Amino acid sequence: MSEIEQKQSYVELFDISKNAPIAKAPLVEITHLPRTGERIFLRHRISGEWEGYTVMNLEYFLAETPAASEGPLEALGMVRITLYVERSR
């Protein structure tokens, strides 16, 4: 992975039953972050069917956070938002 790709901010979906990430998207492409209890639908690559996932928890990871004396938080480096999900029934 290139240094530019490593520093890109993104949102990932992490399936807690599989203990593995299942999807990833650049943060700039996301217009809405779901809250805990809301559902997300992903289209299966092969079948084209929609798979529903319920958000169980979410975490924000911030890198290169400036000290309070260095200025506002807009100076952040990479950001990762992880949505912990489980398959909806």
PDB file of C-alpha atoms in Angstrom:
ATOM      1  CA  MET A   1       0.000   0.000   0.000  1.00  0.00           C
ATOM      2  CA  SER A   2       1.425   3.398  -0.962  1.00  0.00           C
ATOM      3  CA  GLU A   3       2.006   6.150   1.586  1.00  0.00           C
ATOM      4  CA  ILE A   4      -0.840   8.194   0.051  1.00  0.00           C
ATOM      5  CA  GLU A   5      -3.264   5.269   0.389  1.00  0.00           C
ATOM      6  CA  GLN A   6      -2.177   4.723   3.994  1.00  0.00           C
ATOM      7  CA  LYS A   7      -2.950   8.355   4.888  1.00  0.00           C
ATOM      8  CA  GLN A   8      -6.354   8.436   3.168  1.00  0.00           C
ATOM      9  CA  SER A   9      -9.278   8.820   5.563  1.00  0.00           C
ATOM     10  CA  TYR A  10     -11.862   6.064   5.313  1.00  0.00           C
ATOM     11  CA  VAL A  11     -14.869   4.321   6.815  1.00  0.00           C
ATOM     12  CA  GLU A  12     -14.775   0.568   7.277  1.00  0.00           C
ATOM     13  CA  LEU A  13     -17.436  -1.956   8.174  1.00  0.00           C
ATOM     14  CA  PHE A  14     -16.215  -4.668  10.519  1.00  0.00           C
ATOM     15  CA  ASP A  15     -18.379  -7.792  10.835  1.00  0.00           C
ATOM     16  CA  ILE A  16     -18.176  -8.858  14.481  1.00  0.00           C
ATOM     17  CA  SER A  17     -19.379 -12.411  13.763  1.00  0.00           C
ATOM     18  CA  LYS A  18     -16.615 -12.965  11.164  1.00  0.00           C
ATOM     19  CA  ASN A  19     -14.092 -10.884  13.140  1.00  0.00           C
ATOM     20  CA  ALA A  20     -13.013  -9.271   9.873  1.00  0.00           C
ATOM     21  CA  PRO A  21     -13.529  -6.088   7.859  1.00  0.00           C
ATOM     22  CA  ILE A  22     -16.114  -6.522   5.084  1.00  0.00           C
ATOM     23  CA  ALA A  23     -16.171  -3.134   3.342  1.00  0.00           C
ATOM     24  CA  LYS A  24     -14.178   0.062   3.101  1.00  0.00           C
ATOM     25  CA  ALA A  25     -14.912   3.445   1.489  1.00  0.00           C
ATOM     26  CA  PRO A  26     -13.111   6.795   1.325  1.00  0.00           C
ATOM     27  CA  LEU A  27     -14.468   9.177   3.940  1.00  0.00           C
ATOM     28  CA  VAL A  28     -14.968  11.909   1.323  1.00  0.00           C
ATOM     29  CA  GLU A  29     -17.542   9.650  -0.414  1.00  0.00           C
ATOM     30  CA  ILE A  30     -19.675   9.258   2.738  1.00  0.00           C
ATOM     31  CA  THR A  31     -22.483  11.773   3.270  1.00  0.00           C
ATOM     32  CA  HIS A  32     -24.067  10.171   6.346  1.00  0.00           C
ATOM     33  CA  LEU A  33     -22.706   8.057   9.177  1.00  0.00           C
ATOM     34  CA  PRO A  34     -25.244   5.685  10.697  1.00  0.00           C
ATOM     35  CA  ARG A  35     -25.796   5.535  14.424  1.00  0.00           C
ATOM     36  CA  THR A  36     -25.846   2.458  16.604  1.00  0.00           C
ATOM     37  CA  GLY A  37     -28.959   0.399  15.832  1.00  0.00           C
ATOM     38  CA  GLU A  38     -29.338   1.669  12.265  1.00  0.00           C
ATOM     39  CA  ARG A  39     -28.948  -0.643   9.287  1.00  0.00           C
ATOM     40  CA  ILE A  40     -26.608  -0.531   6.321  1.00  0.00           C
ATOM     41  CA  PHE A  41     -27.200  -2.417   3.086  1.00  0.00           C
ATOM     42  CA  LEU A  42     -24.360  -3.686   0.907  1.00  0.00           C
ATOM     43  CA  ARG A  43     -24.807  -5.154  -2.548  1.00  0.00           C
ATOM     44  CA  HIS A  44     -23.200  -8.576  -2.862  1.00  0.00           C
ATOM     45  CA  ARG A  45     -20.560  -8.466  -5.631  1.00  0.00           C
ATOM     46  CA  ILE A  46     -21.526 -11.756  -7.269  1.00  0.00           C
ATOM     47  CA  SER A  47     -25.266 -12.233  -6.725  1.00  0.00           C
ATOM     48  CA  GLY A  48     -26.257  -8.558  -6.767  1.00  0.00           C
ATOM     49  CA  GLU A  49     -28.492  -9.171  -3.736  1.00  0.00           C
ATOM     50  CA  TRP A  50     -28.612  -6.630  -0.918  1.00  0.00           C
ATOM     51  CA  GLU A  51     -27.263  -7.772   2.449  1.00  0.00           C
ATOM     52  CA  GLY A  52     -28.419  -5.906   5.557  1.00  0.00           C
ATOM     53  CA  TYR A  53     -26.158  -5.184   8.514  1.00  0.00           C
ATOM     54  CA  THR A  54     -27.035  -3.572  11.842  1.00  0.00           C
ATOM     55  CA  VAL A  55     -24.555  -1.143  13.393  1.00  0.00           C
ATOM     56  CA  MET A  56     -23.665  -2.397  16.862  1.00  0.00           C
ATOM     57  CA  ASN A  57     -20.982   0.164  17.720  1.00  0.00           C
ATOM     58  CA  LEU A  58     -18.692   2.685  16.078  1.00  0.00           C
ATOM     59  CA  GLU A  59     -15.256   4.056  16.826  1.00  0.00           C
ATOM     60  CA  TYR A  60     -13.325   7.034  15.521  1.00  0.00           C
ATOM     61  CA  PHE A  61      -9.549   6.785  15.124  1.00  0.00           C
ATOM     62  CA  LEU A  62      -7.645  10.055  14.691  1.00  0.00           C
ATOM     63  CA  ALA A  63      -3.990  10.267  13.714  1.00  0.00           C
ATOM     64  CA  GLU A  64      -1.549  13.115  13.998  1.00  0.00           C
ATOM     65  CA  THR A  65      -3.738  15.010  16.450  1.00  0.00           C
ATOM     66  CA  PRO A  66      -2.237  18.441  17.144  1.00  0.00           C
ATOM     67  CA  ALA A  67      -1.689  19.617  20.694  1.00  0.00           C
ATOM     68  CA  ALA A  68      -4.253  22.158  21.917  1.00  0.00           C
ATOM     69  CA  SER A  69      -1.665  24.926  21.533  1.00  0.00           C
ATOM     70  CA  GLU A  70      -1.028  23.987  17.876  1.00  0.00           C
ATOM     71  CA  GLY A  71      -4.426  25.005  16.572  1.00  0.00           C
ATOM     72  CA  PRO A  72      -7.814  23.585  15.623  1.00  0.00           C
ATOM     73  CA  LEU A  73      -8.566  19.933  14.919  1.00  0.00           C
ATOM     74  CA  GLU A  74      -8.873  20.649  11.190  1.00  0.00           C
ATOM     75  CA  ALA A  75      -5.131  19.954  11.060  1.00  0.00           C
ATOM     76  CA  LEU A  76      -5.740  16.218  11.518  1.00  0.00           C
ATOM     77  CA  GLY A  77      -3.993  13.623   9.437  1.00  0.00           C
ATOM     78  CA  MET A  78      -5.599  10.286   8.694  1.00  0.00           C
ATOM     79  CA  VAL A  79      -9.014   9.453  10.132  1.00  0.00           C
ATOM     80  CA  ARG A  80     -10.550   5.978  10.281  1.00  0.00           C
ATOM     81  CA  ILE A  81     -14.115   5.366  11.338  1.00  0.00           C
ATOM     82  CA  THR A  82     -14.961   1.752  12.074  1.00  0.00           C
ATOM     83  CA  LEU A  83     -18.582   0.625  12.161  1.00  0.00           C
ATOM     84  CA  TYR A  84     -18.920  -2.672  14.002  1.00  0.00           C
ATOM     85  CA  VAL A  85     -21.828  -4.518  12.384  1.00  0.00           C
ATOM     86  CA  GLU A  86     -23.621  -7.830  12.433  1.00  0.00           C
ATOM     87  CA  ARG A  87     -25.773  -9.375   9.727  1.00  0.00           C
ATOM     88  CA  SER A  88     -29.431  -8.356  10.027  1.00  0.00           C
ATOM     89  CA  ARG A  89     -31.944 -11.161  10.224  1.00  0.00           C
TER      90      ARG A  89
END
